[in-house]
Amino acid sequence: MNSANMYKNPDFWIFGPFFFIYFFIMAIYFPFFPIWLSDVIGLSKTETGIVFSCISLFGICFQPLFGYISDRLGLKKNLILSISLLLLFFAPFFLYVFEPLLSFNIWIGALTGGVFVGFVFSAGAGTVEAYIERVSRSSGFEYGKVRMFGCVGWGISASMTGILFSIDPSLVFWIGSGLGALLLFLLYLASRTSQTAMVINAQSTNSSPISARMVFSLFRMRRMWMFILYVIGVACVYEVFDQQFATFFRSFFDNPQAGTRAFGFVTTAGEFCNAIVMFFVPWIINRIGAKNALLIAGAIMTIRITGSAFATTVTEVVILKMLHCLEVPFLLIGVFKYITTIFNTRLSATVYLVGFNLSKLLAAIPLSTLAGYLYDRMGFQNTYLVLGMITLIVTAISAFTLSTLRKD
């Protein structure tokens, strides 16, 4: 791959900013969502776990469908266009629909929020990533390098959100809605510059259409189930750990507002480091292999979770938070490299959305609720020790069960 040609590729400069904006909006939601639920809405940790479980539930409803449709559509933009349109209503939904319903009834609010968040983020993020990864292969640029735009967007957003959230939480939601319009504009530009890639995609599509039988054949493969084992036992457990980490982080500060601002700045620093690592990780993974990349990610996640169980100072918890910048590139790029190495690349969206995202969401339904219960009963640090032992064991097992080469 020629780097000079990659940087001259218009798709690189369209989908890089698309990643930036999409993850900017997502960072408004994800890191501070548990704080919004507890401080603004007044939910308990158990009720917060219910909300996350409902989001996971509706994400499950969309993941298989999005995966199959994405592989059928190829480079057509129907799904990411729908996601972008819904993000125009980011603020109206959270402020005028979601918040009142949560105050009225936890289950009605959680189920309603699950539909929206499940579509635009839980299933939407994987759809966006799988689509742009497909574009990168068709247009000839490295996915990891365009994905780093998302890390920068997430980091800047987290910093701004930490400041604005402590002033007026509603401001950040309106920023998200405004940025939704920019996503639509970028998709308009992409439709005018991607003709070559569309020709390549049409030739691939004409060879033989993706069928439901092809999709179901994935689940007769041992390597698919071993991949899912890794995803559930390592990636999902880590994600559940990270859901309420912001609340744990703030417990080290006497002033909750100061903790929120500090969390935003640390997240920003971590995401910029994440972007730097993301730039070099494709080169590293191409040399060590996708399987080893996933094992490295598992080791880093285990260290962060178990380390948090023993953290006693702000400095320690900040260092542990910064490990996120090493784990994310190895996991995200490693997963796509693993999928395109081990599985049929024409089914890459299905494997990613179902094998990676859907399996995480399925496991997150009981795990999020269980973790919320354990937080209330045992405290954060004892729960983190349990979660850390799970990721350690599954990472060790995966060293023997993940595949190295495709076996057709």
Short mmCIF file of C-alpha atoms in Angstrom, two decimals:
data_model
loop_
_atom_site.label_atom_id
_atom_site.label_comp_id
_atom_site.label_asym_id
_atom_site.label_seq_id
_atom_site.Cartn_x
_atom_site.Cartn_y
_atom_site.Cartn_z
CA MET A 1 0.00 0.00 0.00
CA ASN A 2 1.40 3.36 -1.07
CA SER A 3 1.07 5.94 1.74
CA ALA A 4 1.34 8.89 -0.64
CA ASN A 5 -1.53 7.58 -2.75
CA MET A 6 -3.54 6.82 0.38
CA TYR A 7 -3.36 10.44 1.54
CA LYS A 8 -4.45 11.62 -1.92
CA ASN A 9 -7.51 9.37 -1.79
CA PRO A 10 -10.67 11.52 -1.38
CA ASP A 11 -12.42 8.70 0.50
CA PHE A 12 -9.69 8.84 3.16
CA TRP A 13 -10.40 12.53 3.79
CA ILE A 14 -14.17 12.03 3.77
CA PHE A 15 -14.44 9.01 6.04
CA GLY A 16 -11.69 10.20 8.37
CA PRO A 17 -13.78 13.27 9.33
CA PHE A 18 -16.88 11.04 9.35
CA PHE A 19 -15.19 8.87 11.99
CA PHE A 20 -14.15 12.04 13.87
CA ILE A 21 -17.68 13.44 14.03
CA TYR A 22 -19.47 10.15 14.69
CA PHE A 23 -17.22 9.28 17.62
CA PHE A 24 -17.37 12.89 18.84
CA ILE A 25 -21.13 12.43 19.18
CA MET A 26 -20.73 8.97 20.70
CA ALA A 27 -18.29 10.36 23.29
CA ILE A 28 -20.98 12.82 24.36
CA TYR A 29 -23.09 9.80 25.23
CA PHE A 30 -20.89 6.95 26.41
CA PRO A 31 -18.33 8.16 29.02
CA PHE A 32 -20.73 10.52 30.79
CA PHE A 33 -23.94 8.55 30.35
CA PRO A 34 -23.76 6.85 33.79
CA ILE A 35 -23.06 10.25 35.38
CA TRP A 36 -26.08 11.74 33.57
CA LEU A 37 -28.23 8.86 34.77
CA SER A 38 -27.10 9.18 38.40
CA ASP A 39 -26.72 12.96 38.81
CA VAL A 40 -29.41 14.34 36.48
CA ILE A 41 -31.99 11.56 36.52
CA GLY A 42 -31.16 10.23 40.00
CA LEU A 43 -30.93 6.51 39.20
CA SER A 44 -29.26 3.98 41.48
CA LYS A 45 -26.43 1.74 40.25
CA THR A 46 -28.89 -1.14 39.88
CA GLU A 47 -31.28 1.01 37.82
CA THR A 48 -28.33 2.17 35.71
CA GLY A 49 -27.55 -1.49 35.07
CA ILE A 50 -31.15 -1.99 33.90
CA VAL A 51 -30.80 0.88 31.41
CA PHE A 52 -27.58 -0.58 30.00
CA SER A 53 -29.21 -4.01 29.77
CA CYS A 54 -32.13 -2.59 27.76
CA ILE A 55 -29.73 -0.80 25.44
CA SER A 56 -27.94 -4.10 24.92
CA LEU A 57 -31.26 -5.87 24.34
CA PHE A 58 -32.30 -3.58 21.51
CA GLY A 59 -28.81 -3.53 20.10
CA ILE A 60 -29.25 -7.30 19.75
CA CYS A 61 -32.40 -6.78 17.72
CA PHE A 62 -30.48 -4.70 15.17
CA GLN A 63 -27.04 -6.38 15.06
CA PRO A 64 -27.83 -9.52 12.99
CA LEU A 65 -30.04 -7.55 10.62
CA PHE A 66 -27.47 -4.80 10.16
CA GLY A 67 -24.71 -7.34 9.54
CA TYR A 68 -26.64 -9.21 6.86
CA ILE A 69 -27.91 -6.03 5.20
CA SER A 70 -24.42 -4.48 5.27
CA ASP A 71 -22.92 -7.44 3.42
CA ARG A 72 -25.80 -7.39 0.94
CA LEU A 73 -25.46 -3.63 0.36
CA GLY A 74 -21.68 -3.66 0.04
CA LEU A 75 -20.64 -0.03 -0.43
CA LYS A 76 -24.15 1.41 -0.60
CA LYS A 77 -24.75 3.93 2.20
CA ASN A 78 -28.35 3.19 3.21
CA LEU A 79 -27.64 2.11 6.78
CA ILE A 80 -25.14 4.79 7.75
CA LEU A 81 -27.44 7.37 6.16
CA SER A 82 -30.25 6.21 8.48
CA ILE A 83 -27.94 6.41 11.50
CA SER A 84 -26.86 9.94 10.55
CA LEU A 85 -30.46 11.07 10.13
CA LEU A 86 -31.39 9.81 13.60
CA LEU A 87 -28.43 11.65 15.12
CA LEU A 88 -30.07 14.90 14.02
CA PHE A 89 -32.60 14.14 16.77
CA PHE A 90 -29.96 13.32 19.40
CA ALA A 91 -30.82 16.26 21.71
CA PRO A 92 -34.61 16.23 21.30
CA PHE A 93 -34.71 12.54 22.09
CA PHE A 94 -32.51 12.59 25.20
CA LEU A 95 -33.95 15.81 26.66
CA TYR A 96 -37.64 15.60 25.74
CA VAL A 97 -38.30 11.86 25.47
CA PHE A 98 -35.71 9.76 27.29
CA GLU A 99 -35.26 11.91 30.43
CA PRO A 100 -39.00 12.36 31.21
CA LEU A 101 -39.71 8.66 30.64
CA LEU A 102 -36.90 7.57 32.97
CA SER A 103 -38.30 9.85 35.67
CA PHE A 104 -41.79 8.47 35.10
CA ASN A 105 -40.97 4.75 34.96
CA ILE A 106 -37.54 3.10 34.81
CA TRP A 107 -38.66 0.24 32.55
CA ILE A 108 -40.58 2.37 30.03
CA GLY A 109 -37.69 4.83 29.85
CA ALA A 110 -35.04 2.13 29.60
CA LEU A 111 -36.90 0.28 26.83
CA THR A 112 -37.52 3.48 24.84
CA GLY A 113 -33.93 4.60 25.20
CA GLY A 114 -32.78 1.13 24.25
CA VAL A 115 -34.44 1.43 20.84
CA PHE A 116 -32.77 4.73 19.98
CA VAL A 117 -29.34 4.10 21.48
CA GLY A 118 -29.35 0.50 20.26
CA PHE A 119 -29.88 1.72 16.69
CA VAL A 120 -27.49 4.67 16.50
CA PHE A 121 -24.69 3.45 18.80
CA SER A 122 -24.90 -0.20 19.94
CA ALA A 123 -25.56 -1.48 16.41
CA GLY A 124 -24.75 1.76 14.60
CA ALA A 125 -21.10 1.98 15.66
CA GLY A 126 -20.34 -1.49 14.34
CA THR A 127 -22.18 -0.72 11.12
CA VAL A 128 -20.15 2.46 10.59
CA GLU A 129 -16.87 0.68 11.37
CA ALA A 130 -17.64 -2.31 9.14
CA TYR A 131 -18.69 -0.04 6.28
CA ILE A 132 -15.59 2.14 6.42
CA GLU A 133 -13.35 -0.93 6.77
CA ARG A 134 -14.93 -2.23 3.56
CA VAL A 135 -14.35 1.14 1.88
CA SER A 136 -10.70 1.05 2.99
CA ARG A 137 -10.16 -2.31 1.30
CA SER A 138 -11.92 -1.18 -1.88
CA SER A 139 -10.25 2.24 -2.07
CA GLY A 140 -6.75 1.17 -1.01
CA PHE A 141 -6.07 2.87 2.32
CA GLU A 142 -5.22 1.42 5.75
CA TYR A 143 -8.27 1.17 8.02
CA GLY A 144 -6.25 1.77 11.18
CA LYS A 145 -5.06 5.15 9.94
CA VAL A 146 -8.53 6.41 9.09
CA ARG A 147 -9.89 4.97 12.36
CA MET A 148 -7.50 7.18 14.35
CA PHE A 149 -9.70 10.16 13.39
CA GLY A 150 -12.36 8.61 15.59
CA CYS A 151 -9.96 8.47 18.52
CA VAL A 152 -9.16 12.17 18.16
CA GLY A 153 -12.85 13.03 17.91
CA TRP A 154 -13.63 10.98 21.00
CA GLY A 155 -10.83 12.64 22.97
CA ILE A 156 -11.76 16.21 22.07
CA SER A 157 -15.41 15.50 22.77
CA ALA A 158 -14.70 13.96 26.17
CA SER A 159 -12.71 17.04 27.21
CA MET A 160 -15.38 19.48 26.05
CA THR A 161 -18.18 17.37 27.47
CA GLY A 162 -16.49 17.21 30.87
CA ILE A 163 -16.47 21.02 31.03
CA LEU A 164 -19.89 21.68 29.49
CA PHE A 165 -21.57 18.86 31.40
CA SER A 166 -20.65 20.49 34.72
CA ILE A 167 -22.20 23.77 33.46
CA ASP A 168 -25.34 22.53 31.68
CA PRO A 169 -25.72 18.89 30.52
CA SER A 170 -28.25 19.87 27.83
CA LEU A 171 -25.61 21.82 25.88
CA VAL A 172 -23.69 18.71 24.92
CA PHE A 173 -26.77 17.03 23.49
CA TRP A 174 -27.50 19.99 21.21
CA ILE A 175 -23.92 19.93 19.97
CA GLY A 176 -24.48 16.29 19.04
CA SER A 177 -27.58 17.14 17.01
CA GLY A 178 -25.74 19.87 15.14
CA LEU A 179 -22.93 17.50 14.23
CA GLY A 180 -25.46 15.03 12.86
CA ALA A 181 -26.04 17.46 9.99
CA LEU A 182 -22.32 17.40 9.17
CA LEU A 183 -22.42 13.60 8.90
CA LEU A 184 -25.12 13.91 6.26
CA PHE A 185 -23.03 16.45 4.35
CA LEU A 186 -20.01 14.10 4.34
CA LEU A 187 -22.16 11.27 2.99
CA TYR A 188 -23.30 13.60 0.22
CA LEU A 189 -19.65 14.29 -0.65
CA ALA A 190 -18.84 10.57 -0.55
CA SER A 191 -21.57 9.81 -3.07
CA ARG A 192 -19.79 12.14 -5.52
CA THR A 193 -16.27 10.71 -5.08
CA SER A 194 -16.64 6.93 -4.70
CA GLN A 195 -17.48 5.89 -8.26
CA THR A 196 -14.39 3.68 -8.69
CA ALA A 197 -15.06 1.84 -5.46
CA MET A 198 -18.68 1.37 -6.47
CA VAL A 199 -17.57 -0.28 -9.72
CA ILE A 200 -15.29 -2.63 -7.78
CA ASN A 201 -18.13 -3.41 -5.39
CA ALA A 202 -20.57 -4.06 -8.24
CA GLN A 203 -18.16 -6.53 -9.83
CA SER A 204 -17.79 -8.34 -6.51
CA THR A 205 -21.54 -8.36 -5.90
CA ASN A 206 -22.28 -9.76 -9.36
CA SER A 207 -20.03 -12.76 -8.74
CA SER A 208 -22.55 -14.36 -6.33
CA PRO A 209 -25.01 -12.68 -3.94
CA ILE A 210 -24.70 -13.00 -0.19
CA SER A 211 -27.32 -15.47 1.03
CA ALA A 212 -28.75 -16.37 4.43
CA ARG A 213 -27.28 -19.85 3.94
CA MET A 214 -23.79 -18.37 3.66
CA VAL A 215 -24.35 -16.41 6.86
CA PHE A 216 -25.65 -19.40 8.83
CA SER A 217 -22.71 -21.50 7.65
CA LEU A 218 -20.48 -19.32 9.83
CA PHE A 219 -22.02 -20.86 12.94
CA ARG A 220 -21.00 -24.35 11.90
CA MET A 221 -17.37 -23.29 12.15
CA ARG A 222 -15.39 -23.99 15.31
CA ARG A 223 -13.21 -20.94 14.71
CA MET A 224 -16.32 -18.71 14.84
CA TRP A 225 -17.27 -20.01 18.28
CA MET A 226 -13.73 -19.72 19.59
CA PHE A 227 -13.69 -16.11 18.40
CA ILE A 228 -17.00 -15.51 20.20
CA LEU A 229 -15.57 -17.06 23.39
CA TYR A 230 -12.77 -14.48 23.34
CA VAL A 231 -15.21 -11.65 22.65
CA ILE A 232 -17.54 -12.56 25.53
CA GLY A 233 -14.93 -13.51 28.09
CA VAL A 234 -12.54 -10.63 27.42
CA ALA A 235 -13.99 -7.76 25.35
CA CYS A 236 -17.50 -7.90 26.84
CA VAL A 237 -16.32 -8.21 30.45
CA TYR A 238 -14.00 -5.24 29.87
CA GLU A 239 -16.83 -3.19 28.38
CA VAL A 240 -19.06 -3.94 31.38
CA PHE A 241 -16.18 -2.87 33.64
CA ASP A 242 -15.85 0.41 31.72
CA GLN A 243 -19.59 1.23 31.79
CA GLN A 244 -19.55 2.70 35.31
CA PHE A 245 -15.82 3.43 35.55
CA ALA A 246 -16.53 7.18 35.42
CA THR A 247 -18.47 6.89 38.67
CA PHE A 248 -15.62 4.91 40.27
CA PHE A 249 -13.10 7.49 39.00
CA ARG A 250 -15.04 10.37 40.57
CA SER A 251 -15.03 8.62 43.96
CA PHE A 252 -11.35 9.59 44.30
CA PHE A 253 -12.31 13.30 44.34
CA ASP A 254 -13.95 15.26 47.15
CA ASN A 255 -15.87 17.37 44.64
CA PRO A 256 -17.95 15.40 42.07
CA GLN A 257 -17.74 18.25 39.54
CA ALA A 258 -13.94 18.27 39.81
CA GLY A 259 -13.96 14.52 39.27
CA THR A 260 -16.11 14.88 36.16
CA ARG A 261 -13.79 17.51 34.69
CA ALA A 262 -10.70 15.43 35.53
CA PHE A 263 -12.26 12.37 33.93
CA GLY A 264 -12.88 14.37 30.78
CA PHE A 265 -9.29 15.60 30.57
CA VAL A 266 -7.85 12.13 31.26
CA THR A 267 -10.13 10.64 28.61
CA THR A 268 -8.98 13.30 26.14
CA ALA A 269 -5.30 12.59 26.82
CA GLY A 270 -5.97 8.88 26.50
CA GLU A 271 -7.75 9.26 23.17
CA PHE A 272 -4.96 11.36 21.68
CA CYS A 273 -2.48 8.69 22.78
CA ASN A 274 -4.92 6.17 21.35
CA ALA A 275 -4.79 7.94 17.98
CA ILE A 276 -0.98 7.90 17.97
CA VAL A 277 -0.88 4.19 18.79
CA MET A 278 -3.63 3.53 16.23
CA PHE A 279 -1.41 5.01 13.51
CA PHE A 280 1.39 2.49 14.15
CA VAL A 281 -0.61 -0.56 15.23
CA PRO A 282 -1.44 -1.79 11.68
CA TRP A 283 2.31 -2.03 10.98
CA ILE A 284 2.83 -3.97 14.23
CA ILE A 285 -0.12 -6.32 13.69
CA ASN A 286 0.96 -7.07 10.11
CA ARG A 287 4.17 -8.45 11.63
CA ILE A 288 2.97 -10.23 14.77
CA GLY A 289 -0.35 -11.49 13.40
CA ALA A 290 -3.96 -10.78 14.32
CA LYS A 291 -4.19 -13.56 16.92
CA ASN A 292 -1.25 -12.18 18.90
CA ALA A 293 -2.77 -8.70 18.70
CA LEU A 294 -5.95 -9.98 20.35
CA LEU A 295 -3.94 -11.73 23.07
CA ILE A 296 -1.99 -8.52 23.76
CA ALA A 297 -5.29 -6.63 24.02
CA GLY A 298 -6.60 -9.24 26.47
CA ALA A 299 -3.50 -8.92 28.64
CA ILE A 300 -3.80 -5.12 28.77
CA MET A 301 -7.51 -5.31 29.66
CA THR A 302 -6.77 -7.77 32.46
CA ILE A 303 -4.09 -5.50 33.90
CA ARG A 304 -6.40 -2.47 33.87
CA ILE A 305 -9.36 -4.27 35.48
CA THR A 306 -7.40 -6.05 38.22
CA GLY A 307 -5.23 -2.98 38.80
CA SER A 308 -8.36 -0.91 39.45
CA ALA A 309 -9.28 -3.38 42.19
CA PHE A 310 -6.17 -2.30 44.11
CA ALA A 311 -5.99 1.42 43.20
CA THR A 312 -5.87 3.75 46.22
CA THR A 313 -4.85 7.13 44.77
CA VAL A 314 -5.85 9.47 41.97
CA THR A 315 -2.48 8.92 40.29
CA GLU A 316 -2.96 5.16 40.17
CA VAL A 317 -6.48 5.35 38.76
CA VAL A 318 -5.33 7.86 36.11
CA ILE A 319 -2.50 5.55 35.01
CA LEU A 320 -4.91 2.63 34.80
CA LYS A 321 -7.34 4.72 32.75
CA MET A 322 -4.52 5.57 30.33
CA LEU A 323 -3.97 1.86 29.60
CA HIS A 324 -7.13 2.16 27.52
CA CYS A 325 -5.07 3.91 24.83
CA LEU A 326 -2.99 0.76 24.36
CA GLU A 327 -5.82 -1.75 24.50
CA VAL A 328 -8.22 -0.14 22.01
CA PRO A 329 -5.94 -0.10 18.92
CA PHE A 330 -4.83 -3.71 19.39
CA LEU A 331 -8.43 -4.85 19.92
CA LEU A 332 -10.19 -2.88 17.16
CA ILE A 333 -7.58 -3.28 14.44
CA GLY A 334 -6.77 -6.81 15.61
CA VAL A 335 -10.42 -7.85 15.32
CA PHE A 336 -10.76 -6.64 11.72
CA LYS A 337 -7.40 -8.14 10.75
CA TYR A 338 -8.46 -11.42 12.39
CA ILE A 339 -11.83 -11.44 10.60
CA THR A 340 -10.35 -10.74 7.15
CA THR A 341 -7.59 -13.32 7.74
CA ILE A 342 -9.69 -16.17 9.13
CA PHE A 343 -13.12 -15.67 7.51
CA ASN A 344 -14.59 -14.92 4.07
CA THR A 345 -14.05 -11.19 3.55
CA ARG A 346 -17.43 -10.85 1.82
CA LEU A 347 -19.02 -11.71 5.16
CA SER A 348 -16.82 -9.34 7.17
CA ALA A 349 -19.70 -7.12 8.30
CA THR A 350 -21.73 -10.11 9.49
CA VAL A 351 -18.79 -11.60 11.39
CA TYR A 352 -18.02 -8.24 12.99
CA LEU A 353 -21.58 -7.22 13.83
CA VAL A 354 -22.71 -10.68 14.95
CA GLY A 355 -19.53 -12.43 16.10
CA PHE A 356 -18.05 -9.38 17.81
CA ASN A 357 -20.73 -6.79 18.56
CA LEU A 358 -23.79 -9.02 18.97
CA SER A 359 -22.03 -11.53 21.18
CA LYS A 360 -20.86 -8.65 23.40
CA LEU A 361 -24.38 -7.29 23.63
CA LEU A 362 -25.92 -10.68 24.42
CA ALA A 363 -23.47 -11.28 27.21
CA ALA A 364 -23.82 -7.70 28.46
CA ILE A 365 -27.51 -8.17 29.31
CA PRO A 366 -26.89 -10.40 32.34
CA LEU A 367 -23.38 -9.09 33.02
CA SER A 368 -24.39 -5.41 33.24
CA THR A 369 -27.20 -6.17 35.65
CA LEU A 370 -24.99 -8.53 37.68
CA ALA A 371 -22.18 -5.98 37.81
CA GLY A 372 -24.60 -3.28 38.97
CA TYR A 373 -25.84 -5.59 41.71
CA LEU A 374 -22.29 -6.46 42.78
CA TYR A 375 -21.31 -2.77 42.84
CA ASP A 376 -24.15 -2.10 45.28
CA ARG A 377 -23.33 -5.15 47.43
CA MET A 378 -19.53 -5.54 47.23
CA GLY A 379 -18.29 -2.16 46.04
CA PHE A 380 -16.38 -1.34 42.89
CA GLN A 381 -13.00 -2.81 43.75
CA ASN A 382 -14.13 -6.26 44.87
CA THR A 383 -16.25 -6.51 41.73
CA TYR A 384 -13.28 -5.46 39.58
CA LEU A 385 -11.23 -8.31 41.05
CA VAL A 386 -13.88 -10.82 39.96
CA LEU A 387 -14.08 -9.33 36.45
CA GLY A 388 -10.29 -9.26 36.13
CA MET A 389 -9.97 -12.95 36.94
CA ILE A 390 -12.50 -13.78 34.22
CA THR A 391 -10.55 -11.89 31.52
CA LEU A 392 -7.28 -13.47 32.68
CA ILE A 393 -8.63 -17.02 32.38
CA VAL A 394 -10.31 -16.49 29.00
CA THR A 395 -7.25 -14.74 27.52
CA ALA A 396 -5.12 -17.72 28.55
CA ILE A 397 -7.60 -20.15 26.97
CA SER A 398 -7.73 -18.07 23.77
CA ALA A 399 -3.98 -18.50 23.29
CA PHE A 400 -4.82 -22.10 22.34
CA THR A 401 -8.24 -21.70 20.71
CA LEU A 402 -7.93 -18.67 18.38
CA SER A 403 -6.89 -19.50 14.82
CA THR A 404 -3.76 -18.34 13.03
CA LEU A 405 -4.59 -19.09 9.39
CA ARG A 406 -7.81 -19.52 7.44
CA LYS A 407 -8.94 -23.11 6.97
CA ASP A 408 -11.32 -23.34 4.01
#
